[in-house]
Tab-separated table of C-alpha atoms and ligand atoms in Angstrom:
chain	number	residue	atom	x	y	z
S	296	MET	CA	-190.184	75.696	-142.754
S	297	GLU	CA	-190.372	77.033	-146.374
S	298	THR	CA	-187.034	77.367	-148.260
S	299	ASN	CA	-187.074	80.171	-151.288
S	300	ARG	CA	-185.471	76.803	-152.936
S	301	ASN	CA	-186.968	73.927	-155.478
S	302	VAL	CA	-185.874	70.701	-156.278
S	303	THR	CA	-186.285	70.532	-160.249
S	304	LEU	CA	-187.698	66.724	-161.519
S	305	ASN	CA	-187.492	66.566	-165.693
S	306	TYR	CA	-189.045	62.978	-165.477
S	307	LYS	CA	-190.378	62.932	-168.637
S	308	GLU	CA	-190.122	63.968	-172.587
S	309	GLY	CA	-192.164	66.799	-173.506
S	310	GLU	CA	-193.589	66.830	-170.452
S	311	GLU	CA	-193.379	69.825	-167.984
S	312	ALA	CA	-190.357	69.664	-164.629
S	313	LEU	CA	-191.928	69.155	-161.420
S	314	GLU	CA	-190.899	71.669	-158.891
S	315	LEU	CA	-190.617	69.631	-156.151
S	316	PRO	CA	-190.584	72.122	-152.421
S	317	VAL	CA	-187.104	71.859	-150.058
S	318	LEU	CA	-188.228	72.269	-146.297
S	319	LYS	CA	-185.794	73.261	-143.422
S	320	GLY	CA	-185.950	72.076	-140.483
S	321	THR	CA	-185.311	73.645	-136.998
S	322	LEU	CA	-181.699	70.977	-137.250
S	323	GLY	CA	-180.758	68.254	-139.565
S	324	PRO	CA	-181.092	67.843	-143.545
S	325	ASP	CA	-183.275	69.749	-145.302
S	326	VAL	CA	-186.204	67.529	-146.922
S	327	VAL	CA	-187.445	67.284	-150.637
S	328	ASP	CA	-191.130	67.966	-150.262
S	329	ILE	CA	-192.395	64.846	-152.664
S	330	ARG	CA	-196.237	64.765	-152.060
S	331	SER	CA	-196.915	66.473	-155.106
S	332	PHE	CA	-195.067	63.655	-157.144
S	333	GLY	CA	-198.206	61.461	-157.067
S	334	LYS	CA	-197.977	64.413	-160.676
S	335	THR	CA	-195.271	61.961	-162.565
S	336	GLY	CA	-197.526	59.053	-162.603
S	337	MET	CA	-194.644	56.965	-160.491
S	338	PHE	CA	-193.977	56.392	-156.793
S	339	THR	CA	-190.909	56.692	-154.989
S	340	PHE	CA	-188.946	54.025	-153.749
S	341	ASP	CA	-187.392	53.988	-150.450
S	342	PRO	CA	-187.384	50.170	-148.704
S	343	GLY	CA	-185.898	50.205	-145.239
S	344	PHE	CA	-186.502	54.127	-145.468
S	345	LEU	CA	-183.294	54.786	-145.352
S	346	ALA	CA	-183.397	58.219	-146.844
S	347	THR	CA	-187.084	58.397	-146.167
S	348	ALA	CA	-188.629	61.007	-143.823
S	349	SER	CA	-191.771	60.641	-142.708
S	350	CYS	CA	-193.046	62.508	-140.734
S	351	GLU	CA	-192.638	66.285	-139.336
S	352	SER	CA	-191.551	65.850	-135.207
S	353	LYS	CA	-190.144	68.741	-132.542
S	354	ILE	CA	-189.862	65.659	-129.832
S	355	THR	CA	-186.239	64.350	-130.720
S	356	PHE	CA	-183.284	64.772	-132.882
S	357	ILE	CA	-180.300	62.593	-134.073
S	358	ASP	CA	-176.823	63.790	-135.801
S	359	GLY	CA	-176.103	59.951	-136.878
S	360	ASP	CA	-172.323	61.851	-137.760
S	361	LEU	CA	-171.826	63.971	-134.972
S	362	GLY	CA	-173.410	61.531	-132.642
S	363	GLN	CA	-176.084	63.659	-131.131
S	364	LEU	CA	-179.385	62.963	-129.119
S	365	TYR	CA	-181.338	65.865	-128.151
S	366	TYR	CA	-184.409	65.399	-126.229
S	367	ARG	CA	-186.926	68.614	-127.342
S	368	GLY	CA	-183.305	70.444	-127.480
S	369	TYR	CA	-181.638	68.677	-124.775
S	370	PRO	CA	-178.790	66.775	-125.040
S	371	ILE	CA	-178.927	63.041	-123.799
S	372	GLU	CA	-175.864	64.325	-121.276
S	373	GLN	CA	-176.738	66.570	-119.369
S	374	LEU	CA	-180.707	64.502	-119.287
S	375	ALA	CA	-178.722	61.443	-117.713
S	376	GLU	CA	-176.054	63.574	-115.952
S	377	GLU	CA	-178.596	65.984	-114.183
S	378	SER	CA	-182.267	64.806	-114.980
S	379	ASP	CA	-184.245	61.999	-114.153
S	380	PHE	CA	-187.090	59.423	-115.470
S	381	LEU	CA	-190.302	60.892	-114.952
S	382	GLU	CA	-188.869	64.647	-115.504
S	383	THR	CA	-187.474	63.127	-118.885
S	384	CYS	CA	-191.361	62.453	-119.242
S	385	TYR	CA	-192.905	64.950	-118.723
S	386	LEU	CA	-189.839	66.687	-121.084
S	387	LEU	CA	-191.372	64.485	-124.042
S	388	LEU	CA	-194.888	64.323	-123.757
S	389	ASN	CA	-194.826	67.987	-123.165
S	390	GLY	CA	-192.585	69.672	-124.738
S	391	GLU	CA	-191.062	71.726	-121.791
S	392	LEU	CA	-188.906	71.204	-118.348
S	393	PRO	CA	-191.936	71.126	-115.415
S	394	THR	CA	-191.838	73.849	-113.005
S	395	ALA	CA	-191.180	72.677	-109.467
S	396	GLU	CA	-194.735	72.479	-108.984
S	397	GLN	CA	-195.049	70.626	-112.644
S	398	LYS	CA	-192.813	68.092	-111.580
S	399	ALA	CA	-194.560	67.034	-107.894
S	400	ASP	CA	-198.139	66.881	-110.155
S	401	PHE	CA	-196.375	65.002	-112.428
S	402	ASP	CA	-195.163	62.360	-109.782
S	403	ARG	CA	-197.602	62.083	-108.195
S	404	LYS	CA	-199.780	61.222	-110.814
S	405	VAL	CA	-197.813	58.565	-112.223
S	406	LEU	CA	-196.445	57.022	-109.314
S	407	ARG	CA	-200.279	57.025	-108.164
S	408	HIS	CA	-201.683	54.828	-110.558
S	409	ASN	CA	-199.071	51.964	-111.037
S	410	MET	CA	-201.723	49.469	-109.945
S	411	LEU	CA	-203.086	47.214	-111.814
S	412	HIS	CA	-206.900	46.091	-111.958
S	413	ASP	CA	-206.926	42.841	-110.086
S	414	GLN	CA	-208.323	40.823	-113.243
S	415	ILE	CA	-205.619	41.787	-115.504
S	416	LEU	CA	-203.575	39.854	-112.604
S	417	THR	CA	-206.226	36.700	-114.167
S	418	VAL	CA	-204.927	37.698	-117.988
S	419	PHE	CA	-200.769	36.610	-117.032
S	420	LYS	CA	-202.741	33.489	-116.188
S	421	GLY	CA	-203.859	32.643	-119.506
S	422	PHE	CA	-199.824	32.744	-120.811
S	423	ARG	CA	-197.311	28.744	-119.980
S	424	ARG	CA	-195.073	29.879	-117.282
S	425	ASP	CA	-192.079	29.645	-119.412
S	426	ALA	CA	-193.485	31.987	-122.435
S	427	HIS	CA	-191.094	34.833	-122.897
S	428	PRO	CA	-191.929	38.305	-121.238
S	429	MET	CA	-192.315	40.148	-124.464
S	430	ALA	CA	-195.235	37.966	-125.351
S	431	VAL	CA	-196.889	38.584	-121.956
S	432	MET	CA	-195.933	42.772	-122.442
S	433	VAL	CA	-197.409	42.207	-125.263
S	434	GLY	CA	-200.134	40.468	-124.843
S	435	VAL	CA	-201.392	42.193	-121.488
S	436	VAL	CA	-200.548	46.010	-123.240
S	437	GLY	CA	-202.866	45.444	-125.744
S	438	ALA	CA	-205.473	43.904	-122.872
S	439	LEU	CA	-205.638	46.857	-121.790
S	440	SER	CA	-208.198	49.243	-123.775
S	441	ALA	CA	-210.878	46.484	-122.386
S	442	PHE	CA	-210.202	48.139	-119.383
S	443	TYR	CA	-209.832	51.706	-119.765
S	444	HIS	CA	-212.855	52.681	-121.698
S	445	ASP	CA	-213.427	55.767	-120.314
S	446	SER	CA	-210.630	57.166	-121.818
S	447	LEU	CA	-209.945	55.456	-125.235
S	448	ASP	CA	-211.907	58.542	-127.741
S	449	ILE	CA	-208.977	59.659	-129.326
S	450	SER	CA	-210.099	62.657	-129.995
S	451	ASP	CA	-210.305	64.139	-127.380
S	452	ALA	CA	-206.591	65.916	-125.749
S	453	HIS	CA	-207.834	64.855	-121.690
S	454	HIS	CA	-208.561	61.215	-122.914
S	455	ARG	CA	-205.041	60.764	-124.862
S	456	GLU	CA	-203.509	62.759	-121.233
S	457	VAL	CA	-205.727	59.952	-118.966
S	458	SER	CA	-204.005	57.544	-121.523
S	459	ALA	CA	-200.327	58.286	-121.955
S	460	HIS	CA	-200.181	58.535	-117.741
S	461	ARG	CA	-201.879	55.502	-117.420
S	462	LEU	CA	-199.308	53.537	-119.546
S	463	ILE	CA	-196.475	55.282	-118.218
S	464	ALA	CA	-198.135	54.590	-114.596
S	465	LYS	CA	-198.711	50.814	-115.086
S	466	ILE	CA	-195.449	49.766	-117.787
S	467	PRO	CA	-193.285	48.833	-115.476
S	468	ASN	CA	-195.580	46.744	-113.056
S	469	ILE	CA	-197.180	45.045	-116.229
S	470	ALA	CA	-192.671	44.459	-116.766
S	471	ALA	CA	-192.044	42.950	-113.374
S	472	GLN	CA	-195.612	40.811	-112.635
S	473	ALA	CA	-194.604	39.178	-116.289
S	474	TYR	CA	-190.669	38.208	-114.631
S	475	ARG	CA	-192.348	36.685	-111.364
S	476	TYR	CA	-194.870	34.753	-113.824
S	477	ASN	CA	-192.085	33.479	-115.762
S	478	LYS	CA	-190.260	32.261	-112.067
S	479	GLY	CA	-193.612	31.025	-110.320
S	480	LEU	CA	-193.596	34.026	-107.947
S	481	PRO	CA	-196.490	35.735	-106.267
S	482	PHE	CA	-197.526	38.985	-108.122
S	483	SER	CA	-196.914	42.615	-106.058
S	484	TYR	CA	-197.636	45.334	-105.433
S	485	PRO	CA	-196.297	49.154	-106.120
S	486	LYS	CA	-195.071	50.997	-103.077
S	487	ASN	CA	-196.179	54.157	-101.922
S	488	GLY	CA	-192.955	56.516	-101.423
S	489	LEU	CA	-190.674	54.822	-103.552
S	490	SER	CA	-189.069	56.702	-107.022
S	491	TYR	CA	-190.310	54.999	-110.179
S	492	ALA	CA	-186.815	53.170	-110.375
S	493	GLU	CA	-187.420	52.108	-106.892
S	494	ASN	CA	-191.016	50.761	-107.537
S	495	PHE	CA	-189.807	48.762	-110.557
S	496	LEU	CA	-187.069	46.769	-108.460
S	497	HIS	CA	-189.274	46.193	-105.328
S	498	MET	CA	-191.870	45.065	-107.793
S	499	MET	CA	-189.203	42.660	-109.455
S	500	PHE	CA	-187.589	41.139	-107.065
S	501	SER	CA	-189.571	42.009	-103.613
S	502	THR	CA	-190.591	39.045	-101.208
S	503	PRO	CA	-194.010	38.640	-98.998
S	504	CYS	CA	-191.112	36.760	-96.727
S	505	GLU	CA	-189.235	39.634	-95.478
S	506	GLU	CA	-188.568	43.711	-96.540
S	507	TYR	CA	-186.590	44.687	-99.767
S	508	LYS	CA	-184.098	47.496	-99.307
S	509	VAL	CA	-183.637	49.236	-102.550
S	510	ASN	CA	-180.023	49.824	-103.145
S	511	PRO	CA	-179.804	53.531	-104.419
S	512	VAL	CA	-176.634	53.119	-106.667
S	513	LEU	CA	-178.700	50.716	-108.693
S	514	ALA	CA	-181.977	52.374	-109.003
S	515	ARG	CA	-179.864	55.401	-109.727
S	516	ALA	CA	-178.093	53.324	-112.565
S	517	LEU	CA	-181.618	51.793	-113.818
S	518	ASP	CA	-183.028	55.523	-113.774
S	519	ARG	CA	-180.536	56.477	-115.835
S	520	ILE	CA	-180.817	53.405	-118.038
S	521	PHE	CA	-184.951	54.826	-118.770
S	522	ILE	CA	-183.567	58.061	-119.680
S	523	LEU	CA	-181.118	57.141	-122.124
S	524	HIS	CA	-183.896	54.300	-124.294
S	525	ALA	CA	-186.597	56.427	-123.579
S	526	ASP	CA	-186.728	57.728	-127.326
S	527	HIS	CA	-185.344	58.146	-130.267
S	528	GLU	CA	-186.856	59.949	-133.265
S	529	GLN	CA	-188.298	57.207	-136.004
S	530	ASN	CA	-186.775	54.036	-135.367
S	531	ALA	CA	-188.907	50.933	-136.186
S	532	SER	CA	-191.116	50.343	-133.482
S	533	THR	CA	-191.753	54.154	-132.973
S	534	SER	CA	-192.501	53.844	-137.226
S	535	THR	CA	-194.716	51.359	-136.206
S	536	VAL	CA	-196.472	53.058	-133.578
S	537	ARG	CA	-197.276	56.044	-136.053
S	538	LEU	CA	-198.927	53.237	-138.323
S	539	ALA	CA	-201.284	51.687	-136.049
S	540	GLY	CA	-201.836	55.349	-134.480
S	541	SER	CA	-202.820	56.590	-138.430
S	542	SER	CA	-205.739	54.071	-138.542
S	543	GLY	CA	-207.243	55.840	-135.213
S	544	ALA	CA	-206.805	52.216	-133.457
S	545	ASN	CA	-206.875	53.086	-129.412
S	546	PRO	CA	-203.672	53.978	-127.541
S	547	PHE	CA	-202.891	50.589	-126.037
S	548	ALA	CA	-203.086	48.628	-128.853
S	549	CYS	CA	-200.938	51.006	-130.693
S	550	ILE	CA	-198.119	50.411	-127.551
S	551	ALA	CA	-198.681	46.098	-128.038
S	552	ALA	CA	-197.808	46.953	-131.464
S	553	GLY	CA	-194.665	48.880	-130.696
S	554	ILE	CA	-193.790	46.341	-128.168
S	555	ALA	CA	-193.977	43.740	-130.864
S	556	CYS	CA	-190.923	45.266	-133.638
S	557	LEU	CA	-188.913	46.275	-130.313
S	558	TRP	CA	-188.385	42.624	-129.720
S	559	GLY	CA	-186.762	41.674	-132.638
S	560	PRO	CA	-183.090	41.124	-132.540
S	561	SER	CA	-181.962	43.878	-134.485
S	562	HIS	CA	-184.107	46.554	-133.165
S	563	GLY	CA	-184.501	46.477	-128.668
S	564	GLY	CA	-184.345	42.486	-129.123
S	565	ALA	CA	-180.243	43.684	-129.993
S	566	ASN	CA	-179.615	43.383	-125.701
S	567	GLU	CA	-180.401	40.290	-124.566
S	568	ALA	CA	-178.555	39.260	-128.244
S	569	VAL	CA	-175.462	40.614	-127.451
S	570	LEU	CA	-174.980	38.797	-123.614
S	571	LYS	CA	-176.123	35.789	-125.939
S	572	MET	CA	-173.373	36.451	-128.060
S	573	LEU	CA	-171.453	37.043	-125.241
S	574	ASP	CA	-171.800	34.151	-123.439
S	575	GLU	CA	-170.861	31.619	-127.250
S	576	ILE	CA	-167.509	33.663	-127.288
S	577	GLY	CA	-167.202	32.616	-123.837
S	578	SER	CA	-163.710	34.002	-123.358
S	579	VAL	CA	-160.779	36.535	-124.290
S	580	GLU	CA	-158.987	33.705	-126.442
S	581	ASN	CA	-161.805	33.089	-128.630
S	582	VAL	CA	-162.632	36.467	-129.239
S	583	ALA	CA	-160.362	36.508	-132.631
S	584	GLU	CA	-162.416	33.699	-134.307
S	585	PHE	CA	-165.374	34.610	-133.683
S	586	MET	CA	-164.333	38.411	-135.043
S	587	GLN	CA	-162.953	36.259	-138.279
S	588	GLY	CA	-166.565	34.758	-137.949
S	589	VAL	CA	-167.594	38.221	-138.307
S	590	LYS	CA	-165.905	39.351	-141.264
S	591	ASP	CA	-166.811	36.218	-143.127
S	592	LYS	CA	-170.539	37.629	-142.417
S	593	ARG	CA	-171.634	34.301	-140.252
S	594	TYR	CA	-172.926	36.466	-137.849
S	595	LYS	CA	-173.751	40.048	-136.524
S	596	LEU	CA	-171.414	41.570	-133.754
S	597	MET	CA	-174.337	42.454	-131.926
S	598	GLY	CA	-174.588	46.100	-130.400
S	599	PHE	CA	-172.615	47.497	-132.540
S	600	GLY	CA	-174.021	49.409	-136.079
S	601	HIS	CA	-176.967	51.345	-136.538
S	602	ARG	CA	-178.761	52.944	-139.093
S	603	VAL	CA	-178.500	56.103	-137.627
S	604	TYR	CA	-175.259	56.756	-135.617
S	605	LYS	CA	-172.254	56.659	-137.917
S	606	ASN	CA	-170.439	57.735	-134.724
S	607	MET	CA	-170.016	56.451	-131.265
S	608	ASP	CA	-173.889	56.455	-130.239
S	609	PRO	CA	-173.667	58.734	-127.365
S	610	ARG	CA	-176.094	57.087	-125.239
S	611	ALA	CA	-173.545	53.747	-125.904
S	612	ALA	CA	-170.622	56.415	-123.820
S	613	ILE	CA	-173.138	56.697	-120.946
S	614	MET	CA	-174.355	53.384	-120.563
S	615	LYS	CA	-170.204	52.392	-120.686
S	616	GLN	CA	-170.237	54.888	-117.409
S	617	THR	CA	-173.155	53.285	-115.805
S	618	CYS	CA	-171.814	50.249	-115.944
S	619	ASP	CA	-168.195	51.100	-114.496
S	620	GLU	CA	-170.518	52.752	-111.641
S	621	VAL	CA	-172.351	49.680	-110.614
S	622	LEU	CA	-169.512	47.195	-111.784
S	623	ASN	CA	-167.829	49.013	-109.204
S	624	GLU	CA	-170.917	49.385	-106.379
S	625	LEU	CA	-170.688	45.600	-106.683
S	626	GLY	CA	-167.051	44.352	-106.727
S	627	LEU	CA	-167.648	43.076	-109.696
S	628	HIS	CA	-165.461	45.172	-111.587
S	629	ASN	CA	-163.762	41.916	-112.455
S	630	ASP	CA	-166.668	40.657	-114.534
S	631	PRO	CA	-165.622	38.192	-117.433
S	632	LYS	CA	-168.557	39.294	-119.416
S	633	PHE	CA	-167.155	43.411	-118.825
S	634	LYS	CA	-163.645	42.670	-119.949
S	635	LEU	CA	-165.037	40.520	-122.497
S	636	ALA	CA	-167.551	43.350	-124.022
S	637	MET	CA	-164.265	45.604	-122.968
S	638	GLU	CA	-162.056	43.635	-126.138
S	639	LEU	CA	-164.178	42.947	-128.031
S	640	GLU	CA	-164.985	47.218	-128.490
S	641	LYS	CA	-161.236	47.797	-128.380
S	642	ILE	CA	-160.545	44.802	-131.762
S	643	ALA	CA	-163.678	46.669	-132.953
S	644	LEU	CA	-162.690	49.848	-132.707
S	645	SER	CA	-159.238	49.787	-134.397
S	646	ASP	CA	-160.113	47.339	-137.040
S	647	PRO	CA	-159.988	48.370	-140.299
S	648	TYR	CA	-163.810	46.410	-140.848
S	649	PHE	CA	-165.976	48.104	-138.608
S	650	ILE	CA	-164.456	51.583	-139.672
S	651	GLU	CA	-165.045	51.103	-142.928
S	652	ARG	CA	-168.192	50.405	-142.463
S	653	LYS	CA	-169.139	53.114	-138.864
S	654	LEU	CA	-169.867	50.584	-136.581
S	655	TYR	CA	-169.633	51.469	-133.114
S	656	PRO	CA	-170.808	50.165	-129.974
S	657	ASN	CA	-175.325	51.307	-129.301
S	658	VAL	CA	-176.739	51.379	-126.677
S	659	ASP	CA	-177.647	47.962	-126.870
S	660	PHE	CA	-173.231	46.887	-126.276
S	661	TYR	CA	-173.316	47.759	-122.477
S	662	SER	CA	-177.142	47.919	-121.061
S	663	GLY	CA	-177.205	44.067	-121.367
S	664	ILE	CA	-174.414	43.751	-119.217
S	665	VAL	CA	-175.606	46.439	-116.404
S	666	LEU	CA	-178.777	44.711	-116.264
S	667	SER	CA	-177.082	41.456	-115.474
S	668	ALA	CA	-174.424	43.051	-113.118
S	669	ILE	CA	-178.277	44.398	-111.282
S	670	GLY	CA	-179.008	40.787	-111.392
S	671	ILE	CA	-182.099	41.148	-113.640
S	672	PRO	CA	-182.385	38.030	-116.063
S	673	VAL	CA	-181.611	38.465	-119.671
S	674	SER	CA	-185.047	37.851	-121.171
S	675	MET	CA	-185.633	40.686	-119.308
S	676	PHE	CA	-183.526	43.137	-120.956
S	677	THR	CA	-186.291	44.160	-123.776
S	678	PRO	CA	-188.990	44.461	-121.111
S	679	ILE	CA	-187.260	46.990	-119.530
S	680	PHE	CA	-185.978	48.612	-123.174
S	681	ALA	CA	-189.975	48.913	-123.319
S	682	LEU	CA	-190.550	50.350	-120.439
S	683	ALA	CA	-188.384	52.907	-121.325
S	684	ARG	CA	-189.368	53.897	-124.526
S	685	THR	CA	-193.330	53.792	-123.576
S	686	VAL	CA	-193.455	57.466	-123.208
S	687	GLY	CA	-191.130	57.447	-126.602
S	688	TRP	CA	-193.667	55.805	-128.265
S	689	ILE	CA	-196.694	57.832	-126.422
S	690	SER	CA	-195.073	61.106	-127.395
S	691	HIS	CA	-195.413	60.570	-131.023
S	692	TRP	CA	-198.734	59.040	-130.787
S	693	ALA	CA	-199.732	62.066	-129.523
S	694	GLU	CA	-198.342	64.399	-131.731
S	695	MET	CA	-199.672	62.891	-134.302
S	696	ILE	CA	-203.035	62.549	-133.716
S	697	ALA	CA	-203.258	65.898	-132.104
S	698	ASP	CA	-202.230	66.736	-135.750
S	699	PRO	CA	-205.633	68.147	-137.919
S	700	ALA	CA	-203.229	67.240	-140.940
S	701	MET	CA	-202.648	63.461	-139.790
S	702	LYS	CA	-203.609	60.502	-142.841
S	703	ILE	CA	-204.273	57.080	-142.158
S	704	GLY	CA	-200.241	55.402	-143.660
S	705	ARG	CA	-200.264	53.885	-146.979
S	706	PRO	CA	-197.677	52.518	-148.593
S	707	ARG	CA	-197.750	51.899	-152.210
S	708	GLN	CA	-195.462	48.668	-153.422
S	709	LEU	CA	-193.068	48.493	-156.579
S	710	TYR	CA	-194.994	45.599	-157.954
S	711	THR	CA	-193.351	42.542	-160.025
S	712	GLY	CA	-195.357	39.109	-159.250
S	713	SER	CA	-196.973	37.571	-161.964
S	714	PRO	CA	-198.810	39.879	-164.865
S	715	ARG	CA	-202.813	39.183	-165.512
S	716	ARG	CA	-203.081	35.316	-165.709
S	717	ASP	CA	-206.366	33.405	-166.232
S	718	TYR	CA	-207.542	30.454	-163.938
S	719	VAL	CA	-205.942	26.980	-164.516
S	720	ALA	CA	-208.408	24.297	-163.623
S	721	THR	CA	-206.760	21.709	-161.719
S	722	ASP	CA	-206.536	18.782	-164.645
S	723	LYS	CA	-204.831	21.334	-166.837
S	724	ARG	CA	-201.645	22.049	-164.927
X	221	LIG	C1	-181.579	50.008	-131.463
X	221	LIG	O1	-183.598	52.986	-134.977
X	221	LIG	C2	-183.109	52.867	-133.626
X	221	LIG	O2	-183.022	53.861	-133.568
X	221	LIG	C3	-182.291	52.297	-133.577
X	221	LIG	C4	-182.336	52.063	-131.635
X	221	LIG	C5	-183.385	52.863	-130.458
X	221	LIG	O3	-183.046	53.513	-129.651
X	221	LIG	O4	-185.077	52.699	-130.829
X	221	LIG	O5	-181.267	53.193	-131.833
X	221	LIG	C6	-182.354	50.971	-130.741
X	221	LIG	O6	-182.168	48.922	-132.197
X	221	LIG	C7	-179.838	49.905	-131.604
X	221	LIG	C8	-179.774	48.782	-133.117
X	221	LIG	C9	-179.317	47.488	-132.349
X	221	LIG	N1	-179.263	46.516	-133.219
X	221	LIG	C10	-177.820	45.771	-132.885
X	221	LIG	O7	-176.872	45.486	-132.001
X	221	LIG	C11	-178.101	44.467	-133.701
X	221	LIG	C12	-177.111	44.406	-134.499
X	221	LIG	N2	-176.489	45.961	-135.797
X	221	LIG	C13	-176.902	45.188	-136.866
X	221	LIG	O8	-177.920	44.668	-136.874
X	221	LIG	C14	-177.388	47.008	-138.180
X	221	LIG	O9	-175.973	47.616	-137.402
X	221	LIG	C15	-178.444	47.685	-137.824
X	221	LIG	C16	-180.136	46.841	-137.946
X	221	LIG	C17	-178.273	48.215	-136.012
X	221	LIG	C18	-178.169	48.239	-138.688
X	221	LIG	O10	-178.350	48.354	-140.208
X	221	LIG	P1	-178.362	48.837	-141.500
X	221	LIG	O11	-178.074	50.469	-141.119
X	221	LIG	O12	-179.533	48.463	-142.087
X	221	LIG	O13	-176.748	48.614	-141.999
X	221	LIG	P2	-176.422	47.808	-142.990
X	221	LIG	O14	-177.039	46.228	-142.405
X	221	LIG	O15	-177.043	47.899	-143.935
X	221	LIG	O16	-175.061	47.393	-142.686
X	221	LIG	C19	-174.110	48.140	-143.671
X	221	LIG	C20	-173.104	47.229	-143.361
X	221	LIG	C21	-173.065	45.967	-143.886
X	221	LIG	O17	-171.842	45.637	-144.319
X	221	LIG	P3	-171.315	45.443	-145.751
X	221	LIG	O18	-173.052	44.260	-146.587
X	221	LIG	O19	-171.085	46.322	-146.517
X	221	LIG	O20	-170.201	44.871	-146.448
X	221	LIG	O21	-172.361	47.048	-141.768
X	221	LIG	C22	-172.363	45.637	-141.831
X	221	LIG	C23	-173.621	44.686	-142.639
X	221	LIG	O22	-173.189	43.527	-143.033
X	221	LIG	N3	-173.521	45.557	-140.357
X	221	LIG	C24	-172.338	45.213	-139.276
X	221	LIG	C25	-173.410	45.267	-138.770
X	221	LIG	N4	-173.527	45.733	-138.592
X	221	LIG	C26	-173.675	46.339	-139.913
X	221	LIG	N5	-171.905	43.576	-139.457
X	221	LIG	C27	-171.151	42.896	-138.820
X	221	LIG	N6	-172.825	43.101	-137.312
X	221	LIG	C28	-173.099	44.096	-137.218
X	221	LIG	N7	-173.637	44.433	-136.277
């Protein structure tokens, strides 16, 4: 990690220059280690962290210019094609692909711990039926710490592993029950013998009245969507989980904080916003006027742009292929929303306004169309993103907690408020 290079900072007349070491990772840009910057008596200033590496991590690598995404070094394209979501979870959590025995053991652990404590189902009933499923997920996941006292000692590696397995196992059940509660459907239960994605579809759509048959093409598409959303370096919600975890908060509270952050339309809420945008545009005839509105900054082109990717988001390309497969399987390849999305993408990829700003489709642009085709309501798009991202969040949390050098995150500020002033009595104001 050390290089023999420094950045020399002549920050004040008459003061000795500050030598800041340059550190090199395995891949990606070098970083300037500013941990000694306090000697200057100043702070660095980087709102939105556009130029700040907040931590060292071995989990996920992104190259925004080349449109590359690796989980523990494996390209997302290969994992989406060759792997499955639970194997990807094992990889993100443990750093290596599992042997056949390790995979069987991990699958069993997760697929046999997906039931919820029955009292948790009562927590759902505290919400209004029309509560947004994300509000329910934040509340119920945060409440898990009230049920699993036996795995909250974050200094114990076994407790950290048990909590990680519990969260991965139970998050699909929580998401499915949030949907069912919203619809007024009776709660459902996982079914042994089904895969992770099959069980999620079963818990979402089964009824007590008849056997629910899982469509294997849709289950495979969903499993791939989970893989594509599993992790993404230090995005807003993962940074939220790390900051919450740095105070020593329990893993369930930290994941609830991540879910809350993901809900925003600039982040995980974008797939829901893409479908709302397509509905508002209505038809291809309205695209030109809408795009003018985007250029006039009256609207954002949801599902486009990314803080890191200044090239095509590699997940968007895979998502588009998955979209084709699902629409063909369901005979919806003439789906008007998909055609409208294709027209928007075609225009955006050729229009100088978007090219100059390096605005390409991101993972959220096609995911909403796929989920909608599978029959998943728009309000469940971000809960599914949260379901998939839980493994990424808990992997980063565990990596941070296991680091003996971990400190509580506590940024400073540039204060531009009022200088010191004395209190003024009411009758003198
Ligand atoms: C996710 O970080 C992650 O990794 C997130 C994520 C993950 O897996 O965790 O990848 C998931 O959140 C994907 C992003 C989903 N969000 C959206 O699709 C919402 C629409 N996108 C924008 O809100 C925006 O692109 C962001 C928030 C994603 C990125 O914003 P930045 O990096 O802060 O870029 P910016 O706002 O500084 O924009 C630069 C320029 C501006 O124009 P000018 O002022 O230079 O004229 O690009 C314009 C912006 O107005 N711009 C857009 C735009 N995004 C940026 N213009 C129209 N439509 C857009 N979507």
